[in-house]
PDB file of C-alpha atoms in Angstrom:
ATOM      1  CA  MET G 108      35.109  14.365  75.302  1.00 38.00           C
ATOM      2  CA  ILE G 109      37.196  17.392  74.475  1.00 41.00           C
ATOM      3  CA  LEU G 110      39.138  15.533  71.783  1.00 41.00           C
ATOM      4  CA  LEU G 111      35.958  14.768  69.871  1.00 44.00           C
ATOM      5  CA  ARG G 112      34.840  18.376  69.382  1.00 48.00           C
ATOM      6  CA  SER G 113      36.406  18.822  65.973  1.00 48.00           C
ATOM      7  CA  ALA G 114      34.883  17.077  62.977  1.00 51.00           C
ATOM      8  CA  ARG G 115      38.295  15.750  61.966  1.00 52.00           C
ATOM      9  CA  MET G 116      38.790  14.044  65.368  1.00 50.00           C
ATOM     10  CA  LYS G 117      35.280  12.588  65.224  1.00 51.00           C
ATOM     11  CA  VAL G 118      35.944  11.065  61.823  1.00 49.00           C
ATOM     12  CA  PHE G 119      39.343   9.805  62.995  1.00 48.00           C
ATOM     13  CA  THR G 120      37.756   8.233  66.099  1.00 50.00           C
ATOM     14  CA  LEU G 121      35.060   6.551  64.005  1.00 52.00           C
ATOM     15  CA  LEU G 122      37.660   5.208  61.589  1.00 50.00           C
ATOM     16  CA  ALA G 123      39.788   3.956  64.494  1.00 49.00           C
ATOM     17  CA  LEU G 124      36.791   2.184  66.041  1.00 50.00           C
ATOM     18  CA  THR G 125      35.916   0.665  62.676  1.00 50.00           C
ATOM     19  CA  GLY G 126      39.505  -0.562  62.422  1.00 47.00           C
ATOM     20  CA  ILE G 127      39.277  -2.112  65.884  1.00 48.00           C
ATOM     21  CA  PHE G 128      36.044  -3.819  64.825  1.00 47.00           C
ATOM     22  CA  PHE G 129      37.747  -5.317  61.772  1.00 47.00           C
ATOM     23  CA  LEU G 130      40.912  -6.296  63.627  1.00 45.00           C
ATOM     24  CA  SER G 131      38.984  -7.905  66.482  1.00 46.00           C
ATOM     25  CA  GLY G 132      37.852 -10.606  64.086  1.00 45.00           C
ATOM     26  CA  CYS G 133      34.274  -9.401  63.797  1.00 44.00           C
ATOM     27  CA  ALA G 134      34.604  -8.634  60.133  1.00 43.00           C
ATOM     28  CA  GLU G 135      36.621  -9.229  57.014  1.00 41.00           C
ATOM     29  CA  SER G 136      37.232  -7.218  53.937  1.00 39.00           C
ATOM     30  CA  ALA G 137      39.526  -8.182  51.101  1.00 42.00           C
ATOM     31  CA  ASN G 138      41.598  -5.015  51.386  1.00 40.00           C
ATOM     32  CA  ILE G 139      41.971  -4.790  55.178  1.00 38.00           C
ATOM     33  CA  GLU G 140      44.678  -6.648  57.082  1.00 39.00           C
ATOM     34  CA  GLY G 141      43.821  -8.266  60.399  1.00 37.00           C
ATOM     35  CA  ALA G 142      41.730 -11.226  61.385  1.00 37.00           C
ATOM     36  CA  LYS G 143      40.768 -12.925  58.139  1.00 37.00           C
ATOM     37  CA  PHE G 144      37.649 -14.923  57.493  1.00 40.00           C
ATOM     38  CA  PRO G 145      36.824 -16.585  54.235  1.00 41.00           C
ATOM     39  CA  ILE G 146      34.263 -14.593  52.280  1.00 41.00           C
ATOM     40  CA  GLN G 147      31.190 -16.618  51.409  1.00 42.00           C
ATOM     41  CA  SER G 148      29.618 -15.615  48.144  1.00 43.00           C
ATOM     42  CA  PRO G 149      25.820 -15.453  48.417  1.00 42.00           C
ATOM     43  CA  GLN G 150      25.553 -16.693  44.834  1.00 43.00           C
ATOM     44  CA  SER G 151      27.069 -20.046  45.854  1.00 44.00           C
ATOM     45  CA  PHE G 152      24.394 -20.578  48.498  1.00 43.00           C
ATOM     46  CA  ASP G 153      21.381 -22.555  47.267  1.00 48.00           C
ATOM     47  CA  VAL G 154      18.548 -21.500  49.565  1.00 47.00           C
ATOM     48  CA  SER G 155      16.293 -24.458  48.784  1.00 48.00           C
ATOM     49  CA  ASP G 156      19.013 -26.993  49.630  1.00 50.00           C
ATOM     50  CA  ALA G 157      20.004 -25.152  52.804  1.00 50.00           C
ATOM     51  CA  THR G 158      16.422 -24.886  54.027  1.00 47.00           C
ATOM     52  CA  PHE G 159      15.917 -28.613  53.581  1.00 44.00           C
ATOM     53  CA  GLU G 160      19.270 -29.454  55.174  1.00 51.00           C
ATOM     54  CA  LEU G 161      18.671 -27.178  58.148  1.00 49.00           C
ATOM     55  CA  SER G 162      15.102 -28.307  58.679  1.00 50.00           C
ATOM     56  CA  GLN G 163      16.268 -31.926  58.794  1.00 58.00           C
ATOM     57  CA  GLN G 164      19.064 -31.337  61.304  1.00 77.00           C
ATOM     58  CA  ILE G 165      18.534 -28.259  63.437  1.00 85.00           C
ATOM     59  CA  PRO G 166      15.509 -27.631  65.667  1.00 88.00           C
ATOM     60  CA  ALA G 167      13.389 -24.711  64.500  1.00 89.00           C
ATOM     61  CA  GLY G 168      13.810 -22.982  67.864  1.00 91.00           C
ATOM     62  CA  ALA G 169      17.590 -22.861  67.427  1.00 92.00           C
ATOM     63  CA  ILE G 170      17.308 -21.393  63.922  1.00 92.00           C
ATOM     64  CA  THR G 171      14.788 -18.859  65.219  1.00 94.00           C
ATOM     65  CA  VAL G 172      17.260 -17.678  67.882  1.00 95.00           C
ATOM     66  CA  VAL G 173      19.893 -16.981  65.202  1.00 95.00           C
ATOM     67  CA  VAL G 174      17.402 -15.139  62.977  1.00 95.00           C
ATOM     68  CA  GLU G 175      16.201 -13.089  65.963  1.00 96.00           C
ATOM     69  CA  TYR G 176      19.827 -12.208  66.829  1.00 96.00           C
ATOM     70  CA  VAL G 177      20.470 -10.892  63.298  1.00 95.00           C
ATOM     71  CA  ASP G 178      17.128  -9.058  63.378  1.00 96.00           C
ATOM     72  CA  ALA G 179      18.123  -7.439  66.702  1.00 96.00           C
ATOM     73  CA  LEU G 180      21.499  -6.503  65.190  1.00 95.00           C
ATOM     74  CA  ASN G 181      19.688  -4.804  62.285  1.00 95.00           C
ATOM     75  CA  PHE G 182      17.284  -3.041  64.649  1.00 96.00           C
ATOM     76  CA  ALA G 183      20.236  -1.697  66.663  1.00 95.00           C
ATOM     77  CA  LEU G 184      21.990  -0.531  63.493  1.00 93.00           C
ATOM     78  CA  ASP G 185      18.775   1.141  62.244  1.00 93.00           C
ATOM     79  CA  THR G 186      17.838   2.870  65.506  1.00 94.00           C
ATOM     80  CA  GLY G 187      20.813   2.957  67.878  1.00 94.00           C
ATOM     81  CA  ASP G 188      18.640   1.155  70.449  1.00 96.00           C
ATOM     82  CA  LEU G 189      20.720  -1.724  71.826  1.00 96.00           C
ATOM     83  CA  ARG G 190      18.162  -3.292  74.193  1.00 97.00           C
ATOM     84  CA  ARG G 191      16.939  -6.004  71.800  1.00 96.00           C
ATOM     85  CA  LEU G 192      20.484  -6.866  70.768  1.00 96.00           C
ATOM     86  CA  ASN G 193      21.646  -7.118  74.378  1.00 95.00           C
ATOM     87  CA  LYS G 194      18.726  -9.452  75.161  1.00 95.00           C
ATOM     88  CA  SER G 195      19.270 -11.618  72.069  1.00 94.00           C
ATOM     89  CA  ALA G 196      22.031 -13.724  73.626  1.00 93.00           C
ATOM     90  CA  LYS G 197      23.572 -14.626  76.958  1.00 93.00           C
ATOM     91  CA  SER G 198      25.098 -11.461  78.455  1.00 92.00           C
ATOM     92  CA  SER G 199      28.623 -12.937  78.383  1.00 93.00           C
ATOM     93  CA  CYS G 200      28.413 -13.869  74.680  1.00 94.00           C
ATOM     94  CA  THR G 201      31.015 -12.188  72.502  1.00 92.00           C
ATOM     95  CA  CYS G 202      28.370 -11.996  69.765  1.00 93.00           C
ATOM     96  CA  LEU G 203      27.253  -8.823  71.569  1.00 94.00           C
ATOM     97  CA  LYS G 204      30.544  -7.025  70.745  1.00 93.00           C
ATOM     98  CA  PRO G 205      28.990  -5.130  67.801  1.00 92.00           C
ATOM     99  CA  ALA G 206      26.837  -3.244  70.341  1.00 94.00           C
ATOM    100  CA  SER G 207      29.805  -1.100  71.389  1.00 92.00           C
ATOM    101  CA  GLY G 208      30.544  -0.162  67.762  1.00 90.00           C
ATOM    102  CA  ILE G 209      26.906   0.710  67.106  1.00 92.00           C
ATOM    103  CA  LYS G 210      26.797   2.790  70.296  1.00 93.00           C
ATOM    104  CA  GLU G 211      29.854   4.725  69.105  1.00 90.00           C
ATOM    105  CA  LEU G 212      28.296   5.323  65.673  1.00 87.00           C
ATOM    106  CA  TYR G 213      25.236   6.904  67.298  1.00 90.00           C
ATOM    107  CA  ARG G 214      27.223   8.967  69.821  1.00 88.00           C
ATOM    108  CA  GLU G 215      27.803  11.784  67.315  1.00 80.00           C
ATOM    109  CA  GLY G 216      25.295  11.127  64.567  1.00 88.00           C
ATOM    110  CA  VAL G 217      22.803   8.807  62.985  1.00 91.00           C
ATOM    111  CA  VAL G 218      23.198   5.779  60.766  1.00 90.00           C
ATOM    112  CA  VAL G 219      21.457   5.550  57.423  1.00 86.00           C
ATOM    113  CA  GLU G 220      21.356   2.337  55.443  1.00 84.00           C
ATOM    114  CA  GLY G 221      23.322  -0.751  56.386  1.00 88.00           C
ATOM    115  CA  ARG G 222      21.753  -4.137  56.914  1.00 93.00           C
ATOM    116  CA  TYR G 223      23.037  -7.546  57.963  1.00 94.00           C
ATOM    117  CA  GLU G 224      21.863 -10.598  56.036  1.00 95.00           C
ATOM    118  CA  ILE G 225      22.430 -14.259  56.756  1.00 94.00           C
ATOM    119  CA  THR G 226      24.017 -15.832  53.694  1.00 94.00           C
ATOM    120  CA  GLN G 227      24.548 -19.289  55.138  1.00 92.00           C
ATOM    121  CA  LEU G 228      24.184 -21.415  58.264  1.00 91.00           C
ATOM    122  CA  LYS G 229      26.290 -24.561  58.504  1.00 92.00           C
ATOM    123  CA  PRO G 230      25.749 -27.073  61.288  1.00 93.00           C
ATOM    124  CA  ILE G 231      29.018 -28.067  62.987  1.00 93.00           C
ATOM    125  CA  SER G 232      27.725 -30.270  65.794  1.00 93.00           C
ATOM    126  CA  ILE G 233      24.260 -31.073  67.041  1.00 92.00           C
ATOM    127  CA  SER G 234      23.159 -32.744  70.259  1.00 91.00           C
ATOM    128  CA  LYS G 235      19.895 -32.741  72.168  1.00 89.00           C
ATOM    129  CA  ASP G 236      20.582 -29.538  74.117  1.00 93.00           C
ATOM    130  CA  GLN G 237      23.570 -27.978  72.357  1.00 95.00           C
ATOM    131  CA  ILE G 238      24.274 -26.897  68.783  1.00 95.00           C
ATOM    132  CA  ALA G 239      27.296 -25.328  67.126  1.00 95.00           C
ATOM    133  CA  LEU G 240      26.675 -23.446  63.864  1.00 94.00           C
ATOM    134  CA  GLN G 241      28.832 -21.537  61.425  1.00 94.00           C
ATOM    135  CA  LEU G 242      26.995 -18.269  60.677  1.00 94.00           C
ATOM    136  CA  PHE G 243      27.919 -16.376  57.495  1.00 95.00           C
ATOM    137  CA  LEU G 244      26.800 -12.732  57.346  1.00 94.00           C
ATOM    138  CA  GLU G 245      27.052  -9.863  54.901  1.00 94.00           C
ATOM    139  CA  ARG G 246      26.520  -6.227  55.811  1.00 93.00           C
ATOM    140  CA  SER G 247      25.690  -3.706  53.129  1.00 94.00           C
ATOM    141  CA  ASN G 248      27.354  -0.291  52.956  1.00 94.00           C
ATOM    142  CA  THR G 249      26.488   1.945  55.892  1.00 91.00           C
ATOM    143  CA  LEU G 250      26.346   5.729  55.966  1.00 91.00           C
ATOM    144  CA  GLN G 251      26.933   7.632  59.200  1.00 91.00           C
ATOM    145  CA  LEU G 252      25.745  11.249  59.256  1.00 91.00           C
ATOM    146  CA  ASN G 253      27.334  13.537  61.849  1.00 88.00           C
ATOM    147  CA  LEU G 254      24.586  15.882  62.996  1.00 85.00           C
ATOM    148  CA  GLU G 255      26.927  18.600  64.315  1.00 86.00           C
ATOM    149  CA  SER G 256      29.307  18.878  61.378  1.00 89.00           C
ATOM    150  CA  GLY G 257      27.085  17.630  58.577  1.00 88.00           C
ATOM    151  CA  VAL G 258      29.839  15.217  57.519  1.00 90.00           C
ATOM    152  CA  ALA G 259      28.703  11.936  55.959  1.00 91.00           C
ATOM    153  CA  LEU G 260      30.973   8.926  56.314  1.00 91.00           C
ATOM    154  CA  LYS G 261      30.522   5.835  54.156  1.00 92.00           C
ATOM    155  CA  ILE G 262      31.454   2.605  55.926  1.00 90.00           C
ATOM    156  CA  PRO G 263      32.034  -0.159  53.358  1.00 94.00           C
ATOM    157  CA  GLY G 264      29.990  -3.337  53.468  1.00 93.00           C
ATOM    158  CA  MET G 265      31.624  -6.512  54.674  1.00 93.00           C
ATOM    159  CA  ALA G 266      31.316 -10.255  54.872  1.00 95.00           C
ATOM    160  CA  SER G 267      32.125 -12.212  58.005  1.00 93.00           C
ATOM    161  CA  ASN G 268      31.474 -15.484  59.708  1.00 94.00           C
ATOM    162  CA  ALA G 269      31.401 -16.743  63.263  1.00 93.00           C
ATOM    163  CA  THR G 270      30.831 -19.957  65.116  1.00 95.00           C
ATOM    164  CA  LEU G 271      27.808 -19.743  67.403  1.00 95.00           C
ATOM    165  CA  GLU G 272      27.187 -22.049  70.344  1.00 96.00           C
ATOM    166  CA  ILE G 273      23.478 -22.401  71.062  1.00 96.00           C
ATOM    167  CA  GLU G 274      22.184 -24.173  74.166  1.00 96.00           C
ATOM    168  CA  LYS G 275      18.753 -25.210  75.320  1.00 95.00           C
ATOM    169  CA  ILE G 276      18.349 -23.670  78.773  1.00 93.00           C
ATOM    170  CA  GLN G 277      15.061 -24.239  80.621  1.00 93.00           C
ATOM    171  CA  ASN G 278      13.397 -25.351  77.360  1.00 92.00           C
ATOM    172  CA  ASN G 279      14.502 -22.200  75.499  1.00 94.00           C
ATOM    173  CA  TRP G 280      17.299 -21.992  72.951  1.00 95.00           C
ATOM    174  CA  GLN G 281      19.867 -19.262  73.627  1.00 96.00           C
ATOM    175  CA  ILE G 282      23.116 -18.148  71.978  1.00 96.00           C
ATOM    176  CA  THR G 283      25.705 -18.689  74.705  1.00 95.00           C
ATOM    177  CA  SER G 284      29.026 -18.041  72.970  1.00 95.00           C
ATOM    178  CA  SER G 285      30.548 -17.109  69.651  1.00 93.00           C
ATOM    179  CA  SER G 286      33.885 -16.756  67.917  1.00 91.00           C
ATOM    180  CA  LEU G 287      33.372 -13.001  67.412  1.00 78.00           C
TER     181      LEU G 287
END
């Protein structure tokens, strides 16, 4: 794109895309207006209680699908390779929206740091072949380095949550939709 040749326009475009990401409801930060999600403090999450609660209610295969999704999200953020992320859920799932933001980050540079962590999973509804979960995530600060200009852009960490619908399709659990 001709407009993206100057470093200033590249930074502006990245900031605009980050703003779209926040405003689309994919993220929340205390100082950014837009779609607001409650921030879940990781300190209020007792891992031992959650593990017991989840193991008693949610099939291991369904939990594994969520963990693999977050792992694929981290892999995409680390490498710019979106294949694992795009295969981690049904192709129509809005949980794949972050792929476009990651693709844009890697268009003009590389990403250093930044990692998503699950802070909490809350079961909403559970049936034999369908589960709804509330997924709480935190992403640490991310640094994008523009290879042409040498400009480094710090993208602040964030906390967000989403409702995930997980279905058992042909004996395999799959994320089919989300509130992202």
